[in-house]
Tab-separated table of C-alpha atoms in Angstrom:
chain	number	residue	atom	x	y	z
A	638	ASN	CA	27.112	22.017	-119.389
A	639	ALA	CA	29.334	19.918	-117.144
A	640	GLY	CA	28.249	21.907	-114.095
A	641	VAL	CA	30.707	21.720	-111.188
A	642	THR	CA	33.556	19.286	-111.605
A	643	GLN	CA	36.079	18.137	-109.011
A	644	THR	CA	39.269	16.184	-109.311
A	645	PRO	CA	40.468	13.832	-108.017
A	646	LYS	CA	37.576	11.760	-106.644
A	647	PHE	CA	39.788	9.949	-104.154
A	648	GLN	CA	43.159	10.768	-102.689
A	649	VAL	CA	45.426	9.298	-99.994
A	650	LEU	CA	48.179	11.483	-98.535
A	651	LYS	CA	50.836	11.028	-95.908
A	652	THR	CA	51.111	13.565	-93.088
A	653	GLY	CA	53.043	16.587	-94.269
A	654	GLN	CA	52.440	16.156	-97.975
A	655	SER	CA	50.857	18.924	-100.035
A	656	MET	CA	48.280	18.746	-102.745
A	657	THR	CA	45.677	20.751	-104.607
A	658	LEU	CA	42.043	19.833	-104.993
A	659	GLN	CA	40.711	21.134	-108.262
A	660	CYS	CA	37.298	22.643	-108.835
A	661	ALA	CA	35.881	24.080	-112.062
A	662	GLN	CA	32.468	25.307	-113.162
A	663	ASP	CA	31.198	26.260	-116.615
A	664	MET	CA	28.070	28.209	-115.599
A	665	ASN	CA	29.758	31.575	-115.311
A	666	HIS	CA	28.958	31.701	-111.618
A	667	GLU	CA	30.548	34.480	-109.601
A	668	TYR	CA	30.316	32.740	-106.250
A	669	MET	CA	32.322	29.601	-105.438
A	670	SER	CA	33.032	27.897	-102.168
A	671	TRP	CA	34.650	24.880	-100.539
A	672	TYR	CA	33.092	22.759	-97.812
A	673	ARG	CA	34.262	19.783	-95.860
A	674	GLN	CA	31.855	17.123	-94.690
A	675	ASP	CA	32.609	15.095	-91.607
A	676	PRO	CA	30.353	12.444	-89.999
A	677	GLY	CA	27.647	13.993	-87.820
A	678	MET	CA	28.777	17.586	-88.512
A	679	GLY	CA	27.091	18.485	-91.781
A	680	LEU	CA	29.047	20.678	-94.117
A	681	ARG	CA	31.378	23.396	-92.942
A	682	LEU	CA	32.534	26.286	-95.058
A	683	ILE	CA	36.319	26.455	-95.584
A	684	HIS	CA	36.818	29.346	-97.997
A	685	TYR	CA	34.714	31.196	-100.502
A	686	SER	CA	35.046	33.639	-103.394
A	687	VAL	CA	32.594	36.184	-104.738
A	688	GLY	CA	34.543	36.699	-107.915
A	689	ALA	CA	37.959	36.435	-109.608
A	690	GLY	CA	40.668	37.898	-107.410
A	691	ILE	CA	38.468	37.903	-104.276
A	692	THR	CA	38.578	35.259	-101.603
A	693	ASP	CA	37.558	35.079	-97.969
A	694	GLN	CA	37.654	32.708	-95.053
A	695	GLY	CA	34.770	30.579	-93.896
A	696	GLU	CA	34.209	28.695	-90.677
A	697	VAL	CA	37.219	26.359	-90.793
A	698	PRO	CA	39.971	27.974	-92.939
A	699	ASN	CA	43.103	26.828	-91.064
A	700	GLY	CA	45.407	24.583	-93.071
A	701	TYR	CA	43.889	25.506	-96.408
A	702	ASN	CA	44.680	28.100	-99.060
A	703	VAL	CA	42.698	29.213	-102.034
A	704	SER	CA	43.023	31.551	-105.026
A	705	ARG	CA	40.658	32.633	-107.716
A	706	SER	CA	42.517	33.758	-110.842
A	707	THR	CA	39.621	32.971	-113.192
A	708	THR	CA	35.830	32.831	-112.888
A	709	GLU	CA	35.841	29.115	-113.750
A	710	ASP	CA	38.436	27.717	-111.350
A	711	PHE	CA	38.738	27.669	-107.576
A	712	PRO	CA	41.440	25.304	-106.406
A	713	LEU	CA	41.938	24.368	-102.726
A	714	ARG	CA	45.460	23.792	-101.478
A	715	LEU	CA	46.622	21.801	-98.504
A	716	LEU	CA	50.173	22.930	-97.775
A	717	SER	CA	51.023	20.307	-95.124
A	718	ALA	CA	48.342	17.634	-94.762
A	719	ALA	CA	47.322	16.453	-91.314
A	720	PRO	CA	45.131	13.480	-90.270
A	721	SER	CA	42.516	16.001	-89.062
A	722	GLN	CA	41.985	16.920	-92.702
A	723	THR	CA	40.657	13.529	-93.578
A	724	SER	CA	37.232	14.364	-94.918
A	725	VAL	CA	35.023	14.618	-97.975
A	726	TYR	CA	35.470	17.970	-99.760
A	727	PHE	CA	32.774	19.572	-101.834
A	728	CYS	CA	33.080	22.523	-104.131
A	729	ALA	CA	29.960	24.616	-104.929
A	730	SER	CA	29.067	27.585	-107.147
A	731	SER	CA	26.180	29.937	-107.686
A	732	TYR	CA	25.248	33.350	-109.049
A	733	ALA	CA	25.917	36.089	-106.537
A	734	GLY	CA	22.877	38.309	-106.452
A	735	THR	CA	22.192	41.004	-103.948
A	736	GLY	CA	20.890	39.924	-100.607
A	737	ALA	CA	20.493	36.179	-100.092
A	738	ILE	CA	22.505	33.897	-102.208
A	739	ASN	CA	21.034	31.883	-105.022
A	740	GLU	CA	20.916	28.124	-105.410
A	741	GLN	CA	24.335	26.570	-105.022
A	742	PHE	CA	25.370	23.753	-107.337
A	743	PHE	CA	27.616	21.135	-105.782
A	744	GLY	CA	30.386	19.027	-107.304
A	745	PRO	CA	30.564	15.257	-106.671
A	746	GLY	CA	33.120	15.541	-103.914
A	747	THR	CA	36.727	14.477	-103.272
A	748	ARG	CA	37.315	11.888	-100.539
A	749	LEU	CA	40.629	12.638	-98.897
A	750	THR	CA	42.427	10.387	-96.442
A	751	VAL	CA	45.546	11.596	-94.624
A	752	LEU	CA	47.599	8.839	-92.974
B	756	GLY	CA	26.629	33.776	-85.441
B	757	ASN	CA	24.309	31.908	-87.713
B	758	SER	CA	23.340	28.351	-86.945
B	759	VAL	CA	20.952	25.604	-88.040
B	760	THR	CA	19.598	22.845	-85.835
B	761	GLN	CA	17.895	19.823	-87.203
B	762	MET	CA	16.613	16.662	-85.635
B	763	GLU	CA	19.054	13.852	-85.315
B	764	GLY	CA	18.532	10.643	-87.206
B	765	PRO	CA	18.287	8.177	-88.408
B	766	VAL	CA	14.602	8.447	-89.094
B	767	THR	CA	13.192	5.104	-90.118
B	768	LEU	CA	9.758	4.945	-91.786
B	769	SER	CA	7.664	2.485	-93.693
B	770	GLU	CA	6.741	3.239	-97.266
B	771	GLU	CA	3.757	5.643	-97.569
B	772	ALA	CA	4.279	7.009	-94.042
B	773	PHE	CA	4.191	10.718	-93.300
B	774	LEU	CA	7.572	12.460	-92.921
B	775	THR	CA	8.521	15.463	-90.810
B	776	ILE	CA	12.150	16.577	-90.305
B	777	ASN	CA	12.402	19.510	-87.990
B	778	CYS	CA	14.736	22.439	-88.666
B	779	THR	CA	15.195	25.661	-86.664
B	780	TYR	CA	17.647	28.427	-87.302
B	781	THR	CA	19.359	31.400	-85.744
B	782	ALA	CA	20.379	34.258	-87.966
B	783	THR	CA	20.607	37.983	-88.207
B	784	GLY	CA	18.532	39.629	-90.885
B	785	TYR	CA	16.402	37.693	-93.284
B	786	PRO	CA	18.225	34.680	-94.702
B	787	SER	CA	17.020	32.415	-97.454
B	788	LEU	CA	16.330	28.831	-96.281
B	789	PHE	CA	17.049	25.619	-98.108
B	790	TRP	CA	16.668	21.867	-97.959
B	791	TYR	CA	19.376	19.840	-99.683
B	792	VAL	CA	19.344	16.091	-100.218
B	793	GLN	CA	22.354	13.817	-100.508
B	794	TYR	CA	21.863	10.345	-101.987
B	795	PRO	CA	24.511	7.701	-101.183
B	796	GLY	CA	27.854	8.446	-102.849
B	797	GLU	CA	26.703	11.640	-104.402
B	798	GLY	CA	26.997	15.390	-103.795
B	799	LEU	CA	24.267	17.601	-102.494
B	800	GLN	CA	21.284	18.553	-104.602
B	801	LEU	CA	18.891	21.399	-103.873
B	802	LEU	CA	15.489	19.975	-102.917
B	803	LEU	CA	13.592	23.207	-102.219
B	804	LYS	CA	14.026	26.744	-100.992
B	805	ALA	CA	12.167	29.727	-99.570
B	806	THR	CA	13.461	33.277	-99.695
B	807	LYS	CA	11.094	35.179	-97.371
B	808	ALA	CA	8.743	34.711	-94.467
B	809	ASP	CA	5.620	32.573	-95.194
B	810	ASP	CA	7.068	31.334	-98.480
B	811	LYS	CA	6.453	27.669	-99.089
B	812	GLY	CA	9.039	25.725	-101.032
B	813	SER	CA	7.965	22.491	-102.648
B	814	ASN	CA	9.468	19.825	-104.948
B	815	LYS	CA	8.919	16.079	-105.562
B	816	GLY	CA	6.157	15.957	-102.958
B	817	PHE	CA	8.287	17.621	-100.260
B	818	GLU	CA	7.256	20.905	-98.701
B	819	ALA	CA	8.636	23.342	-96.155
B	820	THR	CA	7.271	26.710	-95.002
B	821	TYR	CA	9.473	29.628	-93.873
B	822	ARG	CA	8.154	30.468	-90.393
B	823	LYS	CA	9.861	33.622	-89.181
B	824	GLU	CA	7.917	33.751	-85.913
B	825	THR	CA	9.213	30.328	-84.865
B	826	THR	CA	12.481	30.510	-86.889
B	827	SER	CA	11.639	27.139	-88.382
B	828	PHE	CA	11.703	25.481	-91.812
B	829	HIS	CA	10.379	21.930	-91.199
B	830	LEU	CA	10.483	19.485	-94.077
B	831	GLU	CA	7.342	17.378	-94.756
B	832	LYS	CA	6.136	14.757	-97.180
B	833	GLY	CA	2.797	13.081	-97.107
B	834	SER	CA	3.842	9.636	-98.398
B	835	VAL	CA	7.537	8.623	-98.504
B	836	GLN	CA	8.991	6.111	-100.911
B	837	VAL	CA	11.952	3.794	-100.653
B	838	SER	CA	13.707	6.017	-103.220
B	839	ASP	CA	13.520	8.963	-100.724
B	840	SER	CA	16.127	7.232	-98.531
B	841	ALA	CA	18.955	9.770	-98.229
B	842	VAL	CA	20.469	12.388	-95.923
B	843	TYR	CA	18.600	15.697	-95.735
B	844	PHE	CA	20.319	18.970	-94.848
B	845	CYS	CA	18.634	22.158	-93.787
B	846	ALA	CA	20.665	25.294	-94.572
B	847	LEU	CA	20.447	29.068	-94.486
B	848	SER	CA	22.290	31.643	-96.576
B	849	ALA	CA	23.666	34.908	-95.283
B	850	PRO	CA	25.218	34.861	-97.930
B	851	ALA	CA	27.405	31.779	-97.461
B	852	LEU	CA	25.509	28.586	-96.626
B	853	THR	CA	25.362	27.369	-93.020
B	854	PHE	CA	24.255	23.761	-92.832
B	855	GLY	CA	22.609	21.671	-90.183
B	856	SER	CA	24.247	18.365	-89.288
B	857	GLY	CA	21.942	16.345	-91.543
B	858	THR	CA	19.192	13.814	-90.947
B	859	ARG	CA	19.385	10.361	-92.413
B	860	LEU	CA	16.089	8.994	-93.642
B	861	GLN	CA	15.625	5.263	-94.159
B	862	VAL	CA	12.388	4.151	-95.818
B	863	GLN	CA	11.572	0.445	-95.614
B	864	PRO	CA	9.333	-1.330	-98.131
């Protein structure tokens, strides 16, 4: 199994450009999520999905869109990049049992710089 | 809302020293608690977890006990190694993960 994969690993954008960060998992996990990691702030949840066709907002959703058309893929879209979106982005997945969530598996991250 | 507070770093220790990284949480209900570790240039890896009160999670010599009465989940290791140098994150799930800000551990030979 490849686990959770993310592309690209690095990206530089200009303010106002759009792009999509790709995330895929081959573990048949129902639950997928996107986090951003900023210095001194830990990881903050952007959006998450509990299954194909179902998405919801996390702590910091503004400026980002997601969709979940398949179980495997959960892309994150930046419609108009801003310097405040400079960060490292992590995708994660897990089984979605009842009650507390199971172990989340993280991708290697995408380092995004917006100029 | 849910929140996780962990001690600020960096924590600098000599090899074979005892490690404690404090973590306290605020949450409704009964969340599961986790410690994740992030080595330089890598993503997060689950280190250990505990799903109910008084559970003890353990892995690679690290331990943490779910203390509901003090809402804490402190990470401990009896003898750290240089290879333990990393950033450690405490987190709770309800169901999405809420992370603490991370504690950088530096172990010197």
